Each structure stands twice: as C-alpha cells, then as structure tokens.
C-alpha atoms as one frame of an Amber mdcrd trajectory, in Angstrom:
protein
-113.851-124.657 106.691-113.480-128.017 105.173-116.394-129.930 103.071-117.453
-133.458 103.394-118.857-134.651 100.298-121.075-138.021 100.490-121.336-139.807
  97.155-123.596-142.765  96.436-121.623-145.644  95.330-118.604-145.236  97.502
-120.386-147.765 100.495-120.373-144.343 102.940-117.210-143.460 102.400-116.912
-139.979 103.150-114.914-137.355 100.523-113.083-133.880 101.888-113.604-131.121
  99.643-110.793-128.843  99.181-111.184-125.836  97.140-108.061-124.303  95.473
-107.623-120.656  93.840-104.885-122.447  92.054-106.077-125.853  91.079-107.228
-125.607  87.386-108.715-128.921  87.410-110.372-131.497  89.543-107.828-134.186
  91.112-108.912-136.649  93.615-106.511-138.555  95.983-106.684-141.350  98.375
-104.583-141.587 101.275-102.232-144.089 101.193-101.908-144.292 105.091-104.875
-143.164 106.509-107.675-143.851 103.581-108.536-140.161 103.358-110.025-138.989
 100.160-109.689-135.380  99.095-111.274-133.908  96.148-109.221-130.905  95.646
-111.270-128.238  92.799-111.062-124.933  91.458-113.042-122.405  93.468-116.777
-121.632  92.231-116.761-125.513  90.617-120.371-126.592  92.361-120.701-129.635
  94.424-123.266-131.498  91.720-119.951-131.481  89.444-118.022-132.815  92.061
-120.363-135.426  93.253-120.373-136.298  89.354-116.399-136.592  88.910-116.253
-138.474  91.918-119.369-141.279  90.896-117.206-141.725  87.600-114.191-142.688
  89.931-116.233-144.619  92.702-115.091-147.793  91.932-111.364-146.618  91.656
-111.805-145.058  95.211-113.261-148.286  96.853-110.302-150.451  95.358-107.293
-147.831  96.790-109.221-147.168 100.350-109.350-151.140 100.624-105.647-151.179
  99.879-104.869-149.072 102.699-103.143-150.949 105.595-104.882-151.415 108.725
-104.091-148.974 112.050-101.564-151.059 114.081-101.383-149.425 117.625 -98.538
-149.862 119.509 -98.937-151.010 123.052 -97.817-153.897 125.446 -98.477-157.365
 124.367 -98.166-156.473 120.779 -95.521-155.785 118.452 -93.523-153.496 116.813
 -91.312-153.818 113.516 -88.093-152.518 114.220 -85.250-153.198 111.428 -87.950
-155.215 108.978 -88.452-157.645 112.154 -91.678-157.764 114.384 -90.275-157.096
 117.900 -92.513-157.865 120.709 -93.799-155.026 123.420 -93.714-156.180 127.199
 -94.101-154.359 130.504 -91.010-153.167 131.844 -90.309-150.399 134.577 -88.627
-146.988 134.340 -89.794-143.661 132.125 -88.476-144.817 129.204 -88.656-147.789
 126.811 -85.281-150.176 126.293 -84.718-152.315 123.551 -83.345-155.667 125.177
 -82.431-157.666 121.805 -85.409-159.695 121.463 -87.730-157.411 123.196 -88.760
-153.624 123.586 -89.400-153.450 127.140 -91.601-150.329 128.732 -94.146-149.431
 131.672 -97.651-150.204 130.644 -99.512-147.375 130.748-101.110-144.326 128.417
 -97.375-143.442 127.612 -96.760-146.618 126.479 -96.813-145.888 122.407 -95.290
-142.537 123.114 -92.421-143.744 125.093 -91.746-146.787 122.229 -91.813-144.216
 119.850 -88.882-142.018 121.475 -86.575-144.962 121.295 -87.451-145.749 117.704
 -86.619-142.485 117.169 -83.121-142.221 118.761 -82.870-145.743 117.319 -83.387
-144.052 113.894 -80.901-141.360 114.500 -78.232-143.830 115.273 -78.753-146.120
 111.962 -79.181-143.446 109.302 -76.070-141.381 110.931 -73.902-144.436 110.695
 -74.900-144.989 107.127 -75.077-141.199 105.899 -71.314-140.911 107.208 -70.592
-144.254 105.464 -71.964-143.084 102.097 -70.812-139.787 102.471 -67.289-140.661
 103.242 -67.487-142.632  99.865 -68.422-139.736  97.523 -66.206-137.362  99.465
 -69.131-134.897 100.027 -70.437-134.171 104.121 -74.081-132.506 104.826 -74.395
-130.170 106.494 -76.755-131.009 108.961 -78.890-134.687 109.809 -82.687-133.973
 111.120 -85.314-136.883 111.788 -89.032-135.875 111.305 -92.464-137.734 110.417
 -93.272-137.436 106.950 -96.139-138.667 104.709 -95.018-137.680 101.461 -91.341
-138.212 101.463 -88.698-140.805 103.317 -85.589-138.174 102.734 -84.923-135.033
 101.290 -81.578-132.699 100.582 -81.794-129.211 100.446 -79.464-126.900  98.357
 -77.361-126.554 100.998 -76.687-130.018 101.906 -78.722-130.401 104.779 -80.696
-133.948 104.840 -84.100-134.941 106.082 -85.111-138.465 107.051 -88.530-139.948
 107.938 -87.493-141.811 111.388 -90.374-144.482 110.862 -87.493-145.894 108.140
 -85.694-147.721 111.372 -89.236-150.294 111.147 -88.043-151.057 107.480 -85.724
-153.552 106.671 -82.045-152.143 107.033 -81.399-152.497 103.769 -84.092-149.876
 102.959 -82.494-147.497 105.496 -79.988-148.161 103.943 -80.755-146.968 100.617
 -82.850-143.855 101.244 -79.850-142.707 103.316 -77.509-143.399  99.938 -80.227
-141.881  97.576 -80.094-138.693  99.933 -76.507-138.767 100.090 -76.292-138.977
  96.324 -78.242-135.388  96.165 -75.033-134.206  97.454 -73.320-134.979  93.777
 -76.670-134.044  92.076 -79.665-132.002  92.944 -81.984-133.721  90.565 -82.682
-137.379  89.335 -80.522-137.181  86.315 -79.177-140.494  84.970 -76.205-139.641
  86.645 -78.221-139.095  89.719 -78.922-142.853  89.563 -75.553-143.509  88.785
 -74.277-142.545  91.773 -76.856-144.252  93.884 -76.307-147.670  91.967 -72.526
-147.004  92.769 -73.556-146.840  96.402 -76.357-149.178  96.679 -75.883-151.792
  93.385 -79.340-153.596  94.419 -81.115-149.863  95.200 -84.589-151.004  92.642
 -85.165-153.653  95.039 -85.546-151.374  97.982 -87.188-148.983  96.232 -89.857
-151.120  95.314 -90.572-152.469  99.156 -91.486-148.661  99.996 -93.705-148.596
  96.740 -95.651-151.432  98.075 -94.957-151.589 102.128 -93.886-148.186 103.342
 -97.710-147.244 103.564 -98.069-149.875 106.671 -95.332-147.781 108.643 -97.384
-144.769 108.325-100.258-146.528 109.775 -98.226-147.856 113.025-100.257-145.784
 115.901 -98.056-144.754 118.957-100.800-142.570 120.415-102.686-145.717 122.034
C-alpha cells in the first residue's frame, strides 16, 4: 500500500512515498508529464526523516510542479497536435476518426478521444516505419521488429536482438523530431551504446540531431500531457 506524505511548504502538493529494499538513500522525483511527486526511501527510514528531506527541497518541488504542462483533453471542438501542427478535431460520422488533411473528423461521443488516439497510432506506425526503412537502408542494417507503445521514460529503444520500440506519441511532434528518434534507434543497430562512435553514426544520418534532441527535452513532456480518455 502506498503512503502519502503531507509536507508544510509544498502548498498542499502530496508526496507519494515509495519504500525500496534496494534504495541506499532518499531520492525525490517530479513526473514531467503528470507532476506527481514521489519520494523513494530505504526500508526502515521514518516519515519524520522523509518529511525533513522534502522540506529542504520544497522550493525545487514547487518549481518543478509549476513547470509541468497543463493537461490537454482531446475532444470535438478542440485540437490535437499532428506532426508538429495543431489540427482541429471536428464532428464527423462513422466508427473511426479520419484525418481529412486540415482537420480530424470523429463522432462526437464519449469515445471521441480514444478514436483519435487510434488514428494517431496508425499514422505513427506509417511514419515511423518509413523513417526506419530509410535510415536502415542508409546503414545497411535491418531491424528485427518494430513496435509502438505509450512509454513515459523513453521515446524509443533498441534491444540486443535488433527490435525497435517507439512511443506512438512521436507522431504529434514535428516530423524532424520523429525522424531523429528513428535515426537514433537505427544507429543502435550498429552500436549498442552511447559512445562517441554511436553519436557519429547518428550525426551522419541526421546532421542537426542536437536541435531535435533539445526539442524533446523542452517540449516532449507536453505530448504526454495530452489526454485521450475524455
């Protein structure tokens, strides 16, 4: 059962306590997409010690929570980012959402957000597969598999067997950012590390990759704050 700590000076922000037998010291984390504050602490450490630790970090916690992007709910009458541009979501007919170029049309009911999500998932697969194919051909390697997930901690990964995984939310980012992540993971087919030779391989594929990497750091959290559940 999770514990919640209320700490003076946090303006009512709750802190979730997570006890870990593997933890050797306390660590404090603020979720970049949901603003959830979690304190991991070793087994046996008291709430008094935990509270004192958080109080010392109160100013940082308040700043980090304030910087979390506001939740954005996808519904008819609103909009959703697609390849870096906000696309209006309008009322339509049929069971599936449709991308009509300038708009996304979807039935105006409680499933609207989920249907738009399904459309974006399909578009993400199309765009990421095309990018991966292009970069894989450039390096002369083929991935074993390509899958999509809704990951929070990483935008993509490459397994030791050459299976690539991407966050489908990349389809909401500018296309150059999506391309960079595809190139990054394809480069891992050559080098399964982040050594200088790996980054040299990425730079050969995407010479201005640093710009797109920076975009993910500054703006990527906003993509996770988009809610399709209605």
